[in-house]
PDB file of C-alpha atoms in Angstrom:
ATOM      1  CA  MET A   1     178.528 131.855  -5.925  1.00 45.00           C
ATOM      2  CA  PRO A   2     176.435 133.855  -3.355  1.00 48.00           C
ATOM      3  CA  ARG A   3     172.832 134.743  -4.178  1.00 46.00           C
ATOM      4  CA  PRO A   4     171.955 138.360  -4.955  1.00 45.00           C
ATOM      5  CA  PRO A   5     170.595 140.201  -1.871  1.00 46.00           C
ATOM      6  CA  ARG A   6     167.023 140.406  -3.246  1.00 44.00           C
ATOM      7  CA  THR A   7     166.884 136.641  -3.755  1.00 41.00           C
ATOM      8  CA  VAL A   8     168.095 136.031  -0.219  1.00 38.00           C
ATOM      9  CA  LEU A   9     165.507 138.460   1.174  1.00 36.00           C
ATOM     10  CA  ALA A  10     162.702 136.803  -0.790  1.00 40.00           C
ATOM     11  CA  ALA A  11     163.783 133.377   0.431  1.00 40.00           C
ATOM     12  CA  LEU A  12     163.821 134.570   4.048  1.00 38.00           C
ATOM     13  CA  LEU A  13     160.338 136.069   3.728  1.00 36.00           C
ATOM     14  CA  ALA A  14     158.992 132.859   2.222  1.00 40.00           C
ATOM     15  CA  LEU A  15     160.608 130.802   4.981  1.00 37.00           C
ATOM     16  CA  THR A  16     159.103 133.091   7.629  1.00 36.00           C
ATOM     17  CA  ALA A  17     155.627 132.713   6.149  1.00 36.00           C
ATOM     18  CA  VAL A  18     155.893 128.921   5.931  1.00 33.00           C
ATOM     19  CA  THR A  19     157.178 128.719   9.499  1.00 34.00           C
ATOM     20  CA  ALA A  20     154.368 130.938  10.706  1.00 33.00           C
ATOM     21  CA  LEU A  21     151.740 128.752   9.089  1.00 31.00           C
ATOM     22  CA  ALA A  22     153.315 125.600  10.453  1.00 32.00           C
ATOM     23  CA  THR A  23     153.430 126.932  14.004  1.00 31.00           C
ATOM     24  CA  GLY A  24     149.987 128.533  13.881  1.00 31.00           C
ATOM     25  CA  ASP A  25     151.390 132.072  14.188  1.00 32.00           C
ATOM     26  CA  ALA A  26     149.534 133.539  11.245  1.00 31.00           C
ATOM     27  CA  ALA A  27     150.313 137.069  12.420  1.00 32.00           C
ATOM     28  CA  ALA A  28     153.908 136.550  11.265  1.00 30.00           C
ATOM     29  CA  ALA A  29     152.782 135.647   7.746  1.00 30.00           C
ATOM     30  CA  PRO A  30     152.470 138.779   5.589  1.00 28.00           C
ATOM     31  CA  GLY A  31     148.916 139.570   4.503  1.00 29.00           C
ATOM     32  CA  ARG A  32     147.216 137.011   6.741  1.00 30.00           C
ATOM     33  CA  PRO A  33     144.901 137.819   9.686  1.00 31.00           C
ATOM     34  CA  ASP A  34     145.836 136.611  13.134  1.00 35.00           C
ATOM     35  CA  PRO A  35     143.314 133.843  14.027  1.00 34.00           C
ATOM     36  CA  HIS A  36     143.912 134.517  17.719  1.00 36.00           C
ATOM     37  CA  ARG A  37     142.531 138.076  17.297  1.00 38.00           C
ATOM     38  CA  ALA A  38     139.898 137.616  14.598  1.00 39.00           C
ATOM     39  CA  GLY A  39     136.449 138.130  16.117  1.00 42.00           C
ATOM     40  CA  VAL A  40     137.734 138.416  19.689  1.00 49.00           C
ATOM     41  CA  GLY A  41     138.944 141.279  21.827  1.00 53.00           C
ATOM     42  CA  GLN A  42     138.851 145.030  22.101  1.00 56.00           C
ATOM     43  CA  ASP A  43     139.467 145.880  18.445  1.00 72.00           C
ATOM     44  CA  ALA A  44     137.788 143.000  16.620  1.00 89.00           C
ATOM     45  CA  LEU A  45     135.246 143.444  13.854  1.00 93.00           C
ATOM     46  CA  PRO A  46     132.125 141.263  13.545  1.00 95.00           C
ATOM     47  CA  PRO A  47     131.251 138.475  13.517  1.00 95.00           C
ATOM     48  CA  TRP A  48     132.053 137.895  17.181  1.00 96.00           C
ATOM     49  CA  PRO A  49     132.088 134.253  18.323  1.00 95.00           C
ATOM     50  CA  ALA A  50     131.201 132.985  21.766  1.00 96.00           C
ATOM     51  CA  PRO A  51     134.221 133.067  24.110  1.00 95.00           C
ATOM     52  CA  ALA A  52     136.358 129.947  24.297  1.00 95.00           C
ATOM     53  CA  ASP A  53     136.372 130.148  28.108  1.00 96.00           C
ATOM     54  CA  ALA A  54     132.829 130.991  29.152  1.00 97.00           C
ATOM     55  CA  SER A  55     133.597 130.860  32.888  1.00 98.00           C
ATOM     56  CA  ALA A  56     136.367 133.439  32.597  1.00 97.00           C
ATOM     57  CA  ALA A  57     134.137 135.718  30.505  1.00 97.00           C
ATOM     58  CA  VAL A  58     131.308 135.448  33.035  1.00 98.00           C
ATOM     59  CA  ALA A  59     133.671 136.250  35.900  1.00 97.00           C
ATOM     60  CA  ALA A  60     134.902 139.310  33.984  1.00 95.00           C
ATOM     61  CA  ALA A  61     131.268 140.406  33.698  1.00 96.00           C
ATOM     62  CA  GLY A  62     130.962 140.259  37.474  1.00 96.00           C
ATOM     63  CA  LEU A  63     128.524 137.345  37.463  1.00 97.00           C
ATOM     64  CA  GLU A  64     128.619 133.903  39.041  1.00 97.00           C
ATOM     65  CA  MET A  65     128.490 130.539  37.368  1.00 98.00           C
ATOM     66  CA  LEU A  66     125.705 128.227  38.540  1.00 98.00           C
ATOM     67  CA  SER A  67     125.391 124.472  38.608  1.00 97.00           C
ATOM     68  CA  ALA A  68     121.878 124.762  37.138  1.00 97.00           C
ATOM     69  CA  GLU A  69     119.560 127.396  35.709  1.00 96.00           C
ATOM     70  CA  GLY A  70     117.978 129.550  38.394  1.00 96.00           C
ATOM     71  CA  MET A  71     114.202 129.864  38.440  1.00 94.00           C
ATOM     72  CA  VAL A  72     113.497 132.689  40.909  1.00 98.00           C
ATOM     73  CA  GLN A  73     113.890 135.221  38.125  1.00 97.00           C
ATOM     74  CA  HIS A  74     113.075 133.738  34.735  1.00 97.00           C
ATOM     75  CA  THR A  75     112.649 136.170  31.834  1.00 97.00           C
ATOM     76  CA  HIS A  76     113.774 136.566  28.232  1.00 98.00           C
ATOM     77  CA  THR A  77     114.984 139.548  26.209  1.00 98.00           C
ATOM     78  CA  HIS A  78     115.699 139.634  22.488  1.00 98.00           C
ATOM     79  CA  LEU A  79     118.813 141.303  21.058  1.00 98.00           C
ATOM     80  CA  ASP A  80     119.399 142.375  17.463  1.00 98.00           C
ATOM     81  CA  VAL A  81     122.770 143.700  16.350  1.00 98.00           C
ATOM     82  CA  LEU A  82     122.832 145.462  12.983  1.00 97.00           C
ATOM     83  CA  VAL A  83     125.962 146.761  11.286  1.00 97.00           C
ATOM     84  CA  ASP A  84     125.363 148.791   8.130  1.00 96.00           C
ATOM     85  CA  GLY A  85     121.941 147.198   7.850  1.00 95.00           C
ATOM     86  CA  ARG A  86     123.222 143.628   8.111  1.00 96.00           C
ATOM     87  CA  PRO A  87     122.466 141.391  11.102  1.00 97.00           C
ATOM     88  CA  VAL A  88     125.322 140.165  13.268  1.00 97.00           C
ATOM     89  CA  THR A  89     124.707 136.740  14.776  1.00 97.00           C
ATOM     90  CA  VAL A  90     124.444 136.536  18.545  1.00 97.00           C
ATOM     91  CA  PRO A  91     126.150 133.171  19.129  1.00 97.00           C
ATOM     92  CA  ALA A  92     124.806 130.207  21.013  1.00 98.00           C
ATOM     93  CA  SER A  93     126.314 129.185  24.367  1.00 98.00           C
ATOM     94  CA  ILE A  94     127.290 132.629  25.602  1.00 98.00           C
ATOM     95  CA  GLY A  95     127.475 132.203  29.378  1.00 98.00           C
ATOM     96  CA  ILE A  96     127.472 128.390  29.145  1.00 98.00           C
ATOM     97  CA  ASP A  97     130.572 126.384  30.070  1.00 98.00           C
ATOM     98  CA  GLU A  98     129.732 122.937  28.762  1.00 97.00           C
ATOM     99  CA  PRO A  99     132.992 121.173  29.778  1.00 97.00           C
ATOM    100  CA  ARG A 100     132.561 122.324  33.394  1.00 97.00           C
ATOM    101  CA  ARG A 101     128.765 121.959  33.325  1.00 98.00           C
ATOM    102  CA  ARG A 102     128.257 125.496  34.605  1.00 98.00           C
ATOM    103  CA  ILE A 103     125.907 128.241  33.447  1.00 98.00           C
ATOM    104  CA  SER A 104     125.528 131.977  33.994  1.00 98.00           C
ATOM    105  CA  PRO A 105     122.230 133.637  34.963  1.00 98.00           C
ATOM    106  CA  LEU A 106     122.561 135.372  31.553  1.00 98.00           C
ATOM    107  CA  HIS A 107     123.047 133.050  28.622  1.00 98.00           C
ATOM    108  CA  THR A 108     122.038 132.027  25.100  1.00 98.00           C
ATOM    109  CA  HIS A 109     121.033 128.567  23.971  1.00 98.00           C
ATOM    110  CA  ASP A 110     120.944 129.230  20.224  1.00 98.00           C
ATOM    111  CA  THR A 111     121.560 131.922  17.615  1.00 98.00           C
ATOM    112  CA  SER A 112     118.061 133.422  17.775  1.00 98.00           C
ATOM    113  CA  GLY A 113     119.234 136.455  19.764  1.00 98.00           C
ATOM    114  CA  VAL A 114     117.157 135.465  22.793  1.00 98.00           C
ATOM    115  CA  ILE A 115     118.953 136.262  26.043  1.00 98.00           C
ATOM    116  CA  HIS A 116     117.816 133.961  28.844  1.00 98.00           C
ATOM    117  CA  VAL A 117     117.727 135.497  32.327  1.00 98.00           C
ATOM    118  CA  GLU A 118     117.492 132.558  34.721  1.00 98.00           C
ATOM    119  CA  SER A 119     118.688 133.536  38.160  1.00 98.00           C
ATOM    120  CA  PRO A 120     118.335 131.980  41.642  1.00 97.00           C
ATOM    121  CA  ARG A 121     117.754 135.499  43.036  1.00 96.00           C
ATOM    122  CA  ARG A 122     116.117 138.680  41.817  1.00 97.00           C
ATOM    123  CA  ALA A 123     118.431 141.329  40.408  1.00 96.00           C
ATOM    124  CA  GLU A 124     118.734 143.905  37.639  1.00 97.00           C
ATOM    125  CA  PHE A 125     120.780 142.452  34.824  1.00 98.00           C
ATOM    126  CA  THR A 126     122.098 144.759  32.134  1.00 98.00           C
ATOM    127  CA  LEU A 127     122.988 144.573  28.477  1.00 98.00           C
ATOM    128  CA  GLY A 128     126.528 145.570  29.425  1.00 98.00           C
ATOM    129  CA  GLN A 129     126.886 142.438  31.569  1.00 98.00           C
ATOM    130  CA  PHE A 130     125.729 140.262  28.710  1.00 98.00           C
ATOM    131  CA  MET A 131     128.073 141.955  26.245  1.00 97.00           C
ATOM    132  CA  ALA A 132     130.951 141.477  28.701  1.00 96.00           C
ATOM    133  CA  GLU A 133     130.114 137.762  28.795  1.00 97.00           C
ATOM    134  CA  TRP A 134     130.264 137.842  24.987  1.00 97.00           C
ATOM    135  CA  GLN A 135     133.587 139.702  25.238  1.00 96.00           C
ATOM    136  CA  VAL A 136     132.304 142.410  22.900  1.00 96.00           C
ATOM    137  CA  PRO A 137     132.945 145.830  24.492  1.00 96.00           C
ATOM    138  CA  LEU A 138     129.910 148.118  24.436  1.00 96.00           C
ATOM    139  CA  GLY A 139     129.786 151.824  25.167  1.00 96.00           C
ATOM    140  CA  GLN A 140     128.010 154.941  24.033  1.00 95.00           C
ATOM    141  CA  ASP A 141     130.276 155.256  20.995  1.00 96.00           C
ATOM    142  CA  ARG A 142     131.501 151.720  20.295  1.00 96.00           C
ATOM    143  CA  ILE A 143     130.639 148.075  19.921  1.00 97.00           C
ATOM    144  CA  GLY A 144     133.562 145.690  19.629  1.00 96.00           C
ATOM    145  CA  GLY A 145     136.080 147.186  17.236  1.00 95.00           C
ATOM    146  CA  LEU A 146     133.500 149.487  15.639  1.00 96.00           C
ATOM    147  CA  HIS A 147     133.869 153.081  16.806  1.00 96.00           C
ATOM    148  CA  ALA A 148     131.515 155.970  16.121  1.00 97.00           C
ATOM    149  CA  GLY A 149     132.798 158.973  14.215  1.00 96.00           C
ATOM    150  CA  ARG A 150     133.736 159.852  10.646  1.00 95.00           C
ATOM    151  CA  GLY A 151     130.142 159.694   9.535  1.00 96.00           C
ATOM    152  CA  ARG A 152     129.089 156.620  11.519  1.00 97.00           C
ATOM    153  CA  HIS A 153     127.213 156.242  14.787  1.00 97.00           C
ATOM    154  CA  LEU A 154     125.947 153.661  17.277  1.00 97.00           C
ATOM    155  CA  THR A 155     122.346 153.872  18.436  1.00 97.00           C
ATOM    156  CA  ALA A 156     120.494 151.618  20.850  1.00 98.00           C
ATOM    157  CA  TYR A 157     116.743 151.066  20.684  1.00 98.00           C
ATOM    158  CA  VAL A 158     114.368 149.385  23.117  1.00 98.00           C
ATOM    159  CA  ASN A 159     111.070 148.296  21.569  1.00 98.00           C
ATOM    160  CA  GLY A 160     111.703 150.645  18.647  1.00 97.00           C
ATOM    161  CA  ARG A 161     112.442 153.705  20.789  1.00 97.00           C
ATOM    162  CA  LYS A 162     115.865 155.305  20.948  1.00 97.00           C
ATOM    163  CA  ALA A 163     117.585 154.698  24.284  1.00 98.00           C
ATOM    164  CA  ALA A 164     119.480 157.619  25.784  1.00 95.00           C
ATOM    165  CA  GLY A 165     122.885 157.322  27.412  1.00 96.00           C
ATOM    166  CA  ASN A 166     125.225 154.365  27.500  1.00 97.00           C
ATOM    167  CA  PRO A 167     123.548 151.265  26.006  1.00 98.00           C
ATOM    168  CA  ALA A 168     125.505 149.081  28.418  1.00 98.00           C
ATOM    169  CA  ALA A 169     123.221 150.394  31.173  1.00 98.00           C
ATOM    170  CA  ILE A 170     120.042 149.084  29.524  1.00 98.00           C
ATOM    171  CA  VAL A 171     118.263 146.741  31.932  1.00 98.00           C
ATOM    172  CA  LEU A 172     117.062 143.437  30.492  1.00 98.00           C
ATOM    173  CA  HIS A 173     113.282 143.303  30.959  1.00 98.00           C
ATOM    174  CA  ALA A 174     110.902 140.523  30.007  1.00 98.00           C
ATOM    175  CA  HIS A 175     110.117 140.410  26.277  1.00 98.00           C
ATOM    176  CA  ASP A 176     111.943 143.634  25.454  1.00 98.00           C
ATOM    177  CA  GLU A 177     113.340 143.957  21.942  1.00 98.00           C
ATOM    178  CA  ILE A 178     116.768 145.596  22.077  1.00 98.00           C
ATOM    179  CA  ALA A 179     118.488 146.679  18.872  1.00 98.00           C
ATOM    180  CA  LEU A 180     122.078 147.888  18.631  1.00 98.00           C
ATOM    181  CA  VAL A 181     122.466 149.672  15.296  1.00 98.00           C
ATOM    182  CA  PHE A 182     125.842 150.755  13.965  1.00 97.00           C
ATOM    183  CA  ALA A 183     125.374 152.671  10.733  1.00 97.00           C
ATOM    184  CA  ARG A 184     126.250 155.681   8.654  1.00 96.00           C
ATOM    185  CA  ASP A 185     124.793 158.992   9.778  1.00 95.00           C
ATOM    186  CA  THR A 186     122.709 159.102   6.594  1.00 94.00           C
ATOM    187  CA  ASP A 187     121.190 155.656   7.139  1.00 93.00           C
ATOM    188  CA  ARG A 188     117.490 155.707   7.963  1.00 86.00           C
ATOM    189  CA  GLY A 189     116.848 151.993   7.758  1.00 88.00           C
ATOM    190  CA  PRO A 190     114.089 150.252   9.731  1.00 92.00           C
ATOM    191  CA  VAL A 191     114.727 149.278  13.338  1.00 95.00           C
ATOM    192  CA  PRO A 192     113.273 146.104  14.921  1.00 96.00           C
ATOM    193  CA  LYS A 193     110.437 147.048  17.263  1.00 97.00           C
ATOM    194  CA  ASP A 194     109.370 143.640  18.530  1.00 97.00           C
ATOM    195  CA  TYR A 195     110.105 139.932  18.325  1.00 98.00           C
ATOM    196  CA  ALA A 196     107.843 137.001  17.490  1.00 96.00           C
ATOM    197  CA  TRP A 197     108.216 135.113  20.744  1.00 97.00           C
ATOM    198  CA  PRO A 198     107.848 131.322  20.529  1.00 92.00           C
ATOM    199  CA  HIS A 199     105.206 129.750  22.728  1.00 90.00           C
ATOM    200  CA  GLY A 200     106.544 129.158  26.216  1.00 86.00           C
ATOM    201  CA  LEU A 201     109.154 131.921  26.268  1.00 92.00           C
TER     202      LEU A 201
END
């Protein structure tokens, strides 16, 4: 005797979900996030991991990969990212391709938020280049999948002072403290003004 239509539909949905999990296509399973999009790409929400292919991300940022850290220009900038008052981790190994043993002039070694600028030639490096390496889009009204509007805004600060214009254009200077703050319009929380630099940095 044939099954009622609802039973058949339920069975097909269950089979689709199981197949999706087995093949790794979680997007096909109802109610589950797609692991291939979570934390990566134009519309992702934090946290944002380091890119799987650092060399491709660095090339997209318009920078070159080096065989070793450059020492002609050697400075450090600190970056804080705050979303609704909560810190977002800046991952380790942004700009570092360990399998290929290559490294960008802009990179991170740990999750402290310190951006290392280690270049074989002098140049002006920007926050936008670093964020492109991280694959987190940054503009005047957005960071990653977070868009300003509807009572929320994005503000950039350098050493505690509000930065005008597009934050992607901020130049990375030695020992600057940069804060990207995405918050409600009514939020008046404290903004990082400086960073306790370890000896030697």
